[in-house]
Each structure stands twice: as C-alpha cells, then as structure tokens.
Amino acid sequence: MNMRFFGQVPEGDVYEVVLENRRGMRASILTLGATLRNLQVPDAEGNLRDVVLGYDTAEEYYRGDCYLGATVGRFANRIGGAAFTLNGKEYRLTANEGKNQLHGGPDGFFRRLWTPIVKSGTEALFRLTSPDGDMGFPGQVETEVCYRLEGNALRISYRASCTEATPFSLTNHSYFNLAGHAAGPVDDHRLTVRADHYTPTDAEMIPTGEICPVEGTALDLRQPAALGTLWDHPELARTRGLDHNFVLQPGDGPAAVLSEPAGGLSLEVYTDRPAIQIYTAGFLAQAPGKEGAVYGPHHAVCLETQAFPDAVNHADFPSCLLQPGEIWASETVYRFEGAGIAKGRRAQMIYMKDI
C-alpha cells in the first residue's frame, strides 16, 4: 500500500491510498469521504480496466453532488421530511433535497476527512467521528470503513458504535461501468437482482410504507435484463430508469449480478444488508470526469447495499437503529469474473435470514 497527496479542500489535505494484490486488481481510496476513486481489474488482454466513475481533483469531489464512489451516511438514502421521532423526541435533520434529507445531509460523511490507518498492501481502514447533533442526528458515532482486496474481489467492511440511539446506515455510492469508466452508456449491460419485492415511493422518492411484489412490473429483474430496455419504460419515466430499493431475498447467492457481454466482465454483489438501491444514473448530468472522460445519463450503475430508505419512519420496515452498547457491523463484497481475471473462490459472507 502507498499513500500520496491528492489535493486540498477547506477542511484540509486529502490523501489517496492505493491498494494492489497479486491477482492484478488495484483500488485507490481518498481520505475525503472514504471514497473509492479507482477500481481496476484486468481485461482479456491483461490491461487494467477502471470500472468506476470518478474525478481528477479533490475540489471536484468536494463540490460535487453525485457522491461518486463515496461512503455516504450517517443514513444512506432518504429520510422523509428530514425528521423522525425516537423515544418520544422529535429530531429535525438538515434537509438537502427539498424538504427531505438525502445521504446524511449536505455535509454528510461523503464530505468529511476520514483518518486513514495503514493495514497492508491490500487493506486500508478509515475512521471518522460524527459528533452529537451532526446534521441533526442524535448521539456521537464512531465509524470505521475497511477496504480490502481479496483475490477477484473488493470487500468493504463497516463498523460503528454510538452514545445515543440513532438511525444508521452506510453504503458505498460507486458508479460502475464494466466496459470502463469512460465507455459511455451502459445500455448493453445486463442486470439480475435477487428480489421478489421492492418499496414503492411517492413523487419525492420517499417510501409509501408498502412492500410490493416485482412480478408483472418493470422491476422484475430476477432474470437478466438488458438495461437499455428500461430507459423508456413507462413505469420508470419518473426516475429515468432505475432508482429503486429492492428487498433482498434470503440466500447465499449474490444480491445482484451486473455483466457486460461484449467485454466478458461480470460483477457479483454480496451483502448482509436487507436491501439494495439500484440507480442507473438517469440524473447524472453531462460533466467532465477523470482522465478526460465525459459522463452523462445512464453511463453507469450504482449498486447501493443499505437499510430500507426512511426506515426510521416506518414501523413495518426492518429496524435501522444503532443502540448504545451495540457494535454495528456489515460487509459488502464486489466480486469480478471473466475477462482477464483468474478464477477465485466465492465470497464468504454471513447472510440475512429474513427481512
């Protein structure tokens, strides 16, 4: 592992930590937002293919509002009305999407400087303290995010503890394009999701509280579907493609599989979280990216493992509360197959048994 200066933001210096393993995979993570900036996998010719979108400068990450590669929290996804009631007390959060809060607020974890800890050439740990009242949330939270390259996979492990009960859910907001970050639209990518149900939302993308079957809808992705067939589907017009929370079925297989047939690369996502938000970047504005790339709508797919959005306001959703004295721990594994990648063992995970 090596660490190098990447740039400056108002809070201080930003560093980039670079990991590499013997399988040829490389990853680089910024101390700003514990952000996955690069994820390179070998292609069929043995060249490294960077499969996540990103920027060239710290300033772009700091000012950007697309969360490219970031660790988002204190609560990933949306909290309706930027408010909730806990133990008889109402908490008002800092809103940043109309009257709602998205991904922990305007100064969420993605915009913080995390403390890096050197582990090895294939593993790096990042720590952050979120003070009591941060973006309106109760209690102080101590958080760790660990990135580790394992064979053909990137494992992201999360741990947290708190001083007061608080809603808590972290995710990684990487934008994946298996043809390469600069390859353009992902129309030919194929996606499978291990979900029989999803959580419908209102016009502001806040869950209605229902848990509905995917069968008979555009969200039935239990068999591989080409993403390009979804862009103009009438059911997905409001979200310009997918931007939906899928309720994961119990099981030891991948939560989602994304593949790019032309290049022969596939990505399997394993997680112990109860849900996954699939976002096909319909609202990604045309803008410059790293290495001269120009990004735009549908140029990538986000695979965000998470608690149910707005779970703190829905008693029928699985609990999202972190309690004092508890250690919150979760893992998500991104495992690659095909192209120039040598065969590796399947990801070893502990999976949820029910929702």
Tab-separated table of C-alpha atoms in Angstrom:
chain	number	residue	atom	x	y	z
A	1	MET	CA	0.000	0.000	0.000
A	2	ASN	CA	1.105	3.552	-0.592
A	3	MET	CA	-0.436	6.898	0.292
A	4	ARG	CA	0.056	10.090	-1.661
A	5	PHE	CA	-1.128	13.682	-1.501
A	6	PHE	CA	-4.188	14.226	-3.707
A	7	GLY	CA	-5.273	17.815	-3.080
A	8	GLN	CA	-6.830	20.247	-0.642
A	9	VAL	CA	-10.361	21.109	0.467
A	10	PRO	CA	-11.477	23.687	3.065
A	11	GLU	CA	-11.142	21.108	5.868
A	12	GLY	CA	-7.542	20.229	4.992
A	13	ASP	CA	-5.338	17.958	2.912
A	14	VAL	CA	-6.753	14.984	1.019
A	15	TYR	CA	-4.708	11.819	0.528
A	16	GLU	CA	-5.137	8.864	-1.809
A	17	VAL	CA	-4.437	5.342	-0.553
A	18	VAL	CA	-3.529	2.804	-3.256
A	19	LEU	CA	-4.058	-0.950	-2.814
A	20	GLU	CA	-2.909	-3.771	-5.104
A	21	ASN	CA	-2.998	-7.557	-4.915
A	22	ARG	CA	-1.293	-10.437	-6.716
A	23	ARG	CA	-4.342	-11.073	-8.881
A	24	GLY	CA	-3.680	-7.748	-10.584
A	25	MET	CA	-6.528	-5.787	-9.026
A	26	ARG	CA	-5.946	-2.222	-7.883
A	27	ALA	CA	-8.050	0.176	-5.865
A	28	SER	CA	-7.482	3.708	-4.665
A	29	ILE	CA	-9.432	5.348	-1.867
A	30	LEU	CA	-9.487	9.003	-0.847
A	31	THR	CA	-9.475	10.207	2.734
A	32	LEU	CA	-12.194	12.634	1.600
A	33	GLY	CA	-15.426	10.711	2.061
A	34	ALA	CA	-13.574	7.373	2.294
A	35	THR	CA	-14.217	7.497	-1.444
A	36	LEU	CA	-13.408	4.704	-3.892
A	37	ARG	CA	-11.723	6.711	-6.660
A	38	ASN	CA	-10.393	3.890	-8.858
A	39	LEU	CA	-11.127	0.181	-9.102
A	40	GLN	CA	-9.040	-1.515	-11.770
A	41	VAL	CA	-9.474	-5.110	-12.930
A	42	PRO	CA	-7.540	-6.977	-15.666
A	43	ASP	CA	-9.218	-7.220	-19.066
A	44	ALA	CA	-8.808	-10.047	-21.597
A	45	GLU	CA	-5.526	-8.541	-22.858
A	46	GLY	CA	-4.131	-8.202	-19.361
A	47	ASN	CA	-4.588	-4.432	-19.266
A	48	LEU	CA	-6.164	-2.804	-16.229
A	49	ARG	CA	-9.702	-1.545	-16.767
A	50	ASP	CA	-11.001	1.095	-14.354
A	51	VAL	CA	-14.674	0.285	-13.775
A	52	VAL	CA	-15.801	3.163	-11.515
A	53	LEU	CA	-16.527	6.761	-12.432
A	54	GLY	CA	-14.527	9.487	-10.720
A	55	TYR	CA	-12.836	12.878	-10.818
A	56	ASP	CA	-9.287	14.132	-11.191
A	57	THR	CA	-9.256	16.624	-8.307
A	58	ALA	CA	-10.189	16.844	-4.647
A	59	GLU	CA	-12.148	20.016	-5.363
A	60	GLU	CA	-14.441	18.180	-7.797
A	61	TYR	CA	-15.200	15.524	-5.201
A	62	TYR	CA	-15.822	18.132	-2.516
A	63	ARG	CA	-18.116	20.322	-4.623
A	64	GLY	CA	-19.849	17.501	-6.484
A	65	ASP	CA	-23.323	16.333	-5.561
A	66	CYS	CA	-23.323	12.927	-7.293
A	67	TYR	CA	-21.488	11.094	-4.476
A	68	LEU	CA	-19.126	9.381	-6.947
A	69	GLY	CA	-17.546	6.476	-5.045
A	70	ALA	CA	-18.272	7.999	-1.640
A	71	THR	CA	-19.126	6.426	1.678
A	72	VAL	CA	-22.479	8.044	2.453
A	73	GLY	CA	-24.056	8.439	5.897
A	74	ARG	CA	-24.965	8.895	8.702
A	75	PHE	CA	-28.029	7.471	6.939
A	76	ALA	CA	-27.811	6.364	3.302
A	77	ASN	CA	-30.735	7.240	1.020
A	78	ARG	CA	-33.666	9.412	2.111
A	79	ILE	CA	-35.408	10.375	5.333
A	80	GLY	CA	-38.805	11.882	4.599
A	81	GLY	CA	-39.435	15.398	5.842
A	82	ALA	CA	-35.880	15.417	7.212
A	83	ALA	CA	-37.387	14.405	10.549
A	84	PHE	CA	-38.178	11.460	12.784
A	85	THR	CA	-39.376	10.746	16.312
A	86	LEU	CA	-37.318	8.494	18.563
A	87	ASN	CA	-38.056	7.634	22.197
A	88	GLY	CA	-40.721	10.326	22.282
A	89	LYS	CA	-38.480	13.108	20.966
A	90	GLU	CA	-38.693	14.672	17.523
A	91	TYR	CA	-35.439	15.254	15.657
A	92	ARG	CA	-35.200	17.770	12.827
A	93	LEU	CA	-32.434	16.997	10.352
A	94	THR	CA	-30.652	19.246	7.880
A	95	ALA	CA	-32.544	18.911	4.598
A	96	ASN	CA	-30.707	18.833	1.284
A	97	GLU	CA	-33.268	17.514	-1.219
A	98	GLY	CA	-36.276	19.776	-0.977
A	99	LYS	CA	-37.815	19.157	2.442
A	100	ASN	CA	-36.122	15.752	2.755
A	101	GLN	CA	-32.663	14.579	3.710
A	102	LEU	CA	-30.570	12.521	1.285
A	103	HIS	CA	-27.433	10.546	2.201
A	104	GLY	CA	-26.963	12.164	5.596
A	105	GLY	CA	-27.391	15.795	4.587
A	106	PRO	CA	-25.408	18.484	2.762
A	107	ASP	CA	-22.352	17.930	4.942
A	108	GLY	CA	-22.664	14.169	5.289
A	109	PHE	CA	-19.884	11.618	5.624
A	110	PHE	CA	-19.011	11.982	1.920
A	111	ARG	CA	-17.675	15.482	2.590
A	112	ARG	CA	-15.614	14.642	5.683
A	113	LEU	CA	-11.919	13.917	6.018
A	114	TRP	CA	-11.507	10.382	7.354
A	115	THR	CA	-8.385	9.223	9.207
A	116	PRO	CA	-6.515	6.508	7.272
A	117	ILE	CA	-4.811	3.602	9.027
A	118	VAL	CA	-2.225	1.539	7.173
A	119	LYS	CA	-3.032	-2.181	7.345
A	120	SER	CA	-1.168	-3.801	4.421
A	121	GLY	CA	-0.674	-3.504	0.687
A	122	THR	CA	-4.156	-4.899	0.142
A	123	GLU	CA	-6.105	-3.382	3.049
A	124	ALA	CA	-6.810	0.101	4.405
A	125	LEU	CA	-9.004	1.298	7.261
A	126	PHE	CA	-10.640	4.723	7.546
A	127	ARG	CA	-12.088	6.212	10.743
A	128	LEU	CA	-14.499	9.074	11.371
A	129	THR	CA	-16.122	10.612	14.445
A	130	SER	CA	-19.593	12.056	13.880
A	131	PRO	CA	-20.468	14.350	16.815
A	132	ASP	CA	-23.770	14.528	18.668
A	133	GLY	CA	-26.181	16.684	16.657
A	134	ASP	CA	-24.333	16.123	13.381
A	135	MET	CA	-26.765	17.119	10.600
A	136	GLY	CA	-29.449	16.853	13.302
A	137	PHE	CA	-28.802	13.222	14.305
A	138	PRO	CA	-28.598	12.272	17.992
A	139	GLY	CA	-25.519	10.861	19.665
A	140	GLN	CA	-21.843	10.650	18.811
A	141	VAL	CA	-20.957	7.892	16.364
A	142	GLU	CA	-17.548	6.291	15.858
A	143	THR	CA	-17.318	4.754	12.394
A	144	GLU	CA	-14.807	2.572	10.561
A	145	VAL	CA	-14.736	1.574	6.906
A	146	CYS	CA	-12.227	-1.036	5.746
A	147	TYR	CA	-11.382	-1.679	2.081
A	148	ARG	CA	-9.649	-4.972	1.311
A	149	LEU	CA	-8.689	-6.622	-1.978
A	150	GLU	CA	-9.253	-10.390	-1.821
A	151	GLY	CA	-8.496	-12.362	-4.954
A	152	ASN	CA	-11.013	-11.175	-7.542
A	153	ALA	CA	-12.982	-9.095	-5.063
A	154	LEU	CA	-13.151	-5.845	-3.160
A	155	ARG	CA	-14.557	-6.326	0.341
A	156	ILE	CA	-15.906	-3.277	2.177
A	157	SER	CA	-16.443	-3.781	5.916
A	158	TYR	CA	-18.238	-1.283	8.148
A	159	ARG	CA	-18.285	-0.928	11.959
A	160	ALA	CA	-19.864	1.697	14.180
A	161	SER	CA	-20.824	2.461	17.776
A	162	CYS	CA	-22.825	5.298	19.325
A	163	THR	CA	-23.569	7.142	22.567
A	164	GLU	CA	-27.325	7.536	21.880
A	165	ALA	CA	-29.803	5.615	19.756
A	166	THR	CA	-29.675	6.873	16.175
A	167	PRO	CA	-30.747	5.844	12.676
A	168	PHE	CA	-27.672	4.480	10.943
A	169	SER	CA	-26.935	3.015	7.529
A	170	LEU	CA	-23.808	3.333	5.416
A	171	THR	CA	-23.292	2.429	1.788
A	172	ASN	CA	-20.755	2.896	-0.965
A	173	HIS	CA	-22.008	5.045	-3.829
A	174	SER	CA	-19.708	3.882	-6.633
A	175	TYR	CA	-20.901	4.205	-10.215
A	176	PHE	CA	-19.953	1.042	-12.137
A	177	ASN	CA	-19.351	0.742	-15.867
A	178	LEU	CA	-17.832	-2.658	-16.630
A	179	ALA	CA	-16.716	-1.563	-20.085
A	180	GLY	CA	-14.555	1.102	-18.444
A	181	HIS	CA	-15.397	4.351	-16.702
A	182	ALA	CA	-15.162	6.362	-19.944
A	183	ALA	CA	-17.091	3.898	-22.138
A	184	GLY	CA	-20.398	5.779	-22.177
A	185	PRO	CA	-23.938	4.423	-21.781
A	186	VAL	CA	-24.434	1.019	-20.176
A	187	ASP	CA	-27.354	0.048	-22.434
A	188	ASP	CA	-25.892	-3.398	-23.149
A	189	HIS	CA	-25.099	-4.227	-19.511
A	190	ARG	CA	-27.316	-6.947	-18.095
A	191	LEU	CA	-28.607	-6.896	-14.527
A	192	THR	CA	-30.089	-9.508	-12.213
A	193	VAL	CA	-31.381	-8.723	-8.702
A	194	ARG	CA	-32.291	-11.343	-6.087
A	195	ALA	CA	-35.501	-9.608	-5.067
A	196	ASP	CA	-39.169	-10.580	-5.158
A	197	HIS	CA	-40.287	-7.249	-3.674
A	198	TYR	CA	-39.498	-3.539	-3.701
A	199	THR	CA	-40.580	-0.463	-1.738
A	200	PRO	CA	-42.725	1.966	-3.796
A	201	THR	CA	-42.148	5.695	-3.348
A	202	ASP	CA	-44.098	8.913	-3.720
A	203	ALA	CA	-43.251	11.764	-6.090
A	204	GLU	CA	-40.404	12.860	-3.786
A	205	MET	CA	-38.847	9.372	-3.709
A	206	ILE	CA	-39.962	8.754	-0.115
A	207	PRO	CA	-41.269	5.226	0.591
A	208	THR	CA	-45.025	4.930	0.958
A	209	GLY	CA	-44.593	2.165	3.527
A	210	GLU	CA	-45.736	-0.586	1.179
A	211	ILE	CA	-43.667	-3.626	0.228
A	212	CYS	CA	-44.875	-4.749	-3.191
A	213	PRO	CA	-44.067	-7.677	-5.497
A	214	VAL	CA	-41.879	-7.041	-8.534
A	215	GLU	CA	-43.781	-9.635	-10.557
A	216	GLY	CA	-45.554	-8.084	-13.514
A	217	THR	CA	-43.595	-4.820	-13.259
A	218	ALA	CA	-40.527	-3.330	-14.919
A	219	LEU	CA	-38.692	-4.065	-11.672
A	220	ASP	CA	-38.806	-7.829	-12.109
A	221	LEU	CA	-35.081	-8.396	-12.553
A	222	ARG	CA	-34.966	-11.945	-11.262
A	223	GLN	CA	-33.782	-12.932	-14.738
A	224	PRO	CA	-31.054	-10.968	-16.564
A	225	ALA	CA	-32.352	-7.853	-18.301
A	226	ALA	CA	-30.544	-5.508	-20.682
A	227	LEU	CA	-30.530	-2.092	-19.055
A	228	GLY	CA	-31.144	-0.291	-22.333
A	229	THR	CA	-34.632	-1.797	-22.468
A	230	LEU	CA	-35.571	0.040	-19.270
A	231	TRP	CA	-34.721	3.652	-20.083
A	232	ASP	CA	-38.015	4.429	-21.809
A	233	HIS	CA	-40.281	2.064	-19.907
A	234	PRO	CA	-43.463	3.965	-18.890
A	235	GLU	CA	-43.226	2.689	-15.309
A	236	LEU	CA	-39.732	4.167	-14.982
A	237	ALA	CA	-40.288	7.566	-16.598
A	238	ARG	CA	-40.250	9.490	-13.297
A	239	THR	CA	-36.896	8.007	-12.300
A	240	ARG	CA	-35.406	7.983	-15.840
A	241	GLY	CA	-34.612	4.319	-15.441
A	242	LEU	CA	-33.931	2.565	-12.176
A	243	ASP	CA	-33.685	4.372	-8.858
A	244	HIS	CA	-35.412	1.824	-6.650
A	245	ASN	CA	-34.955	-0.035	-3.387
A	246	PHE	CA	-35.145	-3.807	-3.819
A	247	VAL	CA	-35.927	-6.074	-0.856
A	248	LEU	CA	-33.372	-8.865	-0.972
A	249	GLN	CA	-34.455	-12.469	-0.663
A	250	PRO	CA	-32.660	-14.636	1.909
A	251	GLY	CA	-29.978	-16.840	0.409
A	252	ASP	CA	-26.267	-17.304	-0.025
A	253	GLY	CA	-26.019	-16.180	-3.640
A	254	PRO	CA	-25.237	-12.711	-4.936
A	255	ALA	CA	-27.709	-9.930	-4.217
A	256	ALA	CA	-27.147	-8.599	-7.724
A	257	VAL	CA	-25.168	-9.534	-10.819
A	258	LEU	CA	-24.109	-6.973	-13.417
A	259	SER	CA	-22.492	-8.160	-16.648
A	260	GLU	CA	-21.103	-6.576	-19.796
A	261	PRO	CA	-21.304	-9.240	-22.532
A	262	ALA	CA	-19.071	-7.535	-25.097
A	263	GLY	CA	-16.098	-7.327	-22.744
A	264	GLY	CA	-16.848	-10.534	-20.886
A	265	LEU	CA	-16.693	-8.984	-17.424
A	266	SER	CA	-19.267	-9.542	-14.688
A	267	LEU	CA	-19.707	-8.202	-11.169
A	268	GLU	CA	-21.396	-10.088	-8.330
A	269	VAL	CA	-22.522	-8.151	-5.255
A	270	TYR	CA	-22.745	-9.986	-1.926
A	271	THR	CA	-24.100	-8.354	1.206
A	272	ASP	CA	-25.644	-8.932	4.620
A	273	ARG	CA	-27.871	-5.856	4.259
A	274	PRO	CA	-31.648	-6.262	3.786
A	275	ALA	CA	-31.901	-4.166	0.633
A	276	ILE	CA	-30.109	-2.719	-2.361
A	277	GLN	CA	-30.771	0.533	-4.207
A	278	ILE	CA	-30.213	0.195	-7.939
A	279	TYR	CA	-29.611	3.564	-9.611
A	280	THR	CA	-28.888	3.687	-13.333
A	281	ALA	CA	-27.690	7.302	-13.263
A	282	GLY	CA	-30.623	8.807	-15.130
A	283	PHE	CA	-29.986	12.157	-13.456
A	284	LEU	CA	-26.207	12.182	-13.922
A	285	ALA	CA	-25.682	15.459	-15.768
A	286	GLN	CA	-23.198	15.624	-18.618
A	287	ALA	CA	-19.942	16.658	-16.972
A	288	PRO	CA	-16.194	16.045	-17.180
A	289	GLY	CA	-14.785	13.080	-15.283
A	290	LYS	CA	-11.323	11.718	-14.632
A	291	GLU	CA	-8.743	11.223	-17.377
A	292	GLY	CA	-10.639	13.385	-19.872
A	293	ALA	CA	-13.838	11.342	-19.751
A	294	VAL	CA	-17.220	12.982	-20.195
A	295	TYR	CA	-20.007	11.386	-18.146
A	296	GLY	CA	-23.729	11.610	-18.726
A	297	PRO	CA	-27.084	9.937	-18.080
A	298	HIS	CA	-27.024	6.130	-17.972
A	299	HIS	CA	-23.232	5.949	-18.119
A	300	ALA	CA	-23.080	3.753	-15.000
A	301	VAL	CA	-24.970	1.712	-12.419
A	302	CYS	CA	-24.912	2.220	-8.640
A	303	LEU	CA	-25.388	-0.895	-6.506
A	304	GLU	CA	-26.015	0.533	-3.037
A	305	THR	CA	-26.464	-2.052	-0.283
A	306	GLN	CA	-28.463	-0.495	2.525
A	307	ALA	CA	-31.191	-0.397	5.142
A	308	PHE	CA	-34.661	0.405	3.824
A	309	PRO	CA	-34.906	4.117	2.936
A	310	ASP	CA	-36.770	6.193	5.558
A	311	ALA	CA	-36.923	3.097	7.768
A	312	VAL	CA	-36.945	5.205	10.932
A	313	ASN	CA	-40.392	6.497	9.931
A	314	HIS	CA	-41.927	3.109	9.059
A	315	ALA	CA	-42.551	0.680	11.899
A	316	ASP	CA	-43.115	-2.205	9.472
A	317	PHE	CA	-39.665	-1.833	7.899
A	318	PRO	CA	-36.643	-3.622	9.415
A	319	SER	CA	-35.108	-1.517	12.172
A	320	CYS	CA	-32.305	0.852	11.199
A	321	LEU	CA	-31.456	1.923	14.745
A	322	LEU	CA	-27.978	1.737	16.220
A	323	GLN	CA	-28.202	1.471	20.012
A	324	PRO	CA	-25.652	2.441	22.691
A	325	GLY	CA	-23.522	-0.527	23.683
A	326	GLU	CA	-24.004	-2.214	20.317
A	327	ILE	CA	-21.440	-2.646	17.563
A	328	TRP	CA	-22.980	-2.188	14.140
A	329	ALA	CA	-21.127	-4.301	11.594
A	330	SER	CA	-21.808	-5.010	7.937
A	331	GLU	CA	-19.976	-6.223	4.842
A	332	THR	CA	-20.452	-5.900	1.107
A	333	VAL	CA	-18.300	-7.743	-1.417
A	334	TYR	CA	-17.888	-6.783	-5.077
A	335	ARG	CA	-16.568	-9.877	-6.879
A	336	PHE	CA	-15.466	-9.857	-10.523
A	337	GLU	CA	-15.428	-12.698	-13.031
A	338	GLY	CA	-14.424	-13.078	-16.683
A	339	ALA	CA	-12.180	-11.038	-18.986
A	340	GLY	CA	-8.578	-11.344	-17.738
A	341	ILE	CA	-9.399	-12.302	-14.168
A	342	ALA	CA	-8.133	-15.589	-12.785
A	343	LYS	CA	-10.695	-17.828	-11.161
A	344	GLY	CA	-11.114	-17.233	-7.434
A	345	ARG	CA	-13.141	-18.633	-4.590
A	346	ARG	CA	-16.659	-17.447	-3.970
A	347	ALA	CA	-17.132	-14.651	-1.493
A	348	GLN	CA	-17.649	-15.899	2.039
A	349	MET	CA	-20.410	-13.962	3.762
A	350	ILE	CA	-22.913	-14.198	6.565
A	351	TYR	CA	-26.308	-13.546	5.015
A	352	MET	CA	-29.514	-12.249	6.499
A	353	LYS	CA	-32.122	-14.930	7.237
A	354	ASP	CA	-35.228	-12.796	6.955
A	355	ILE	CA	-36.331	-9.215	6.382
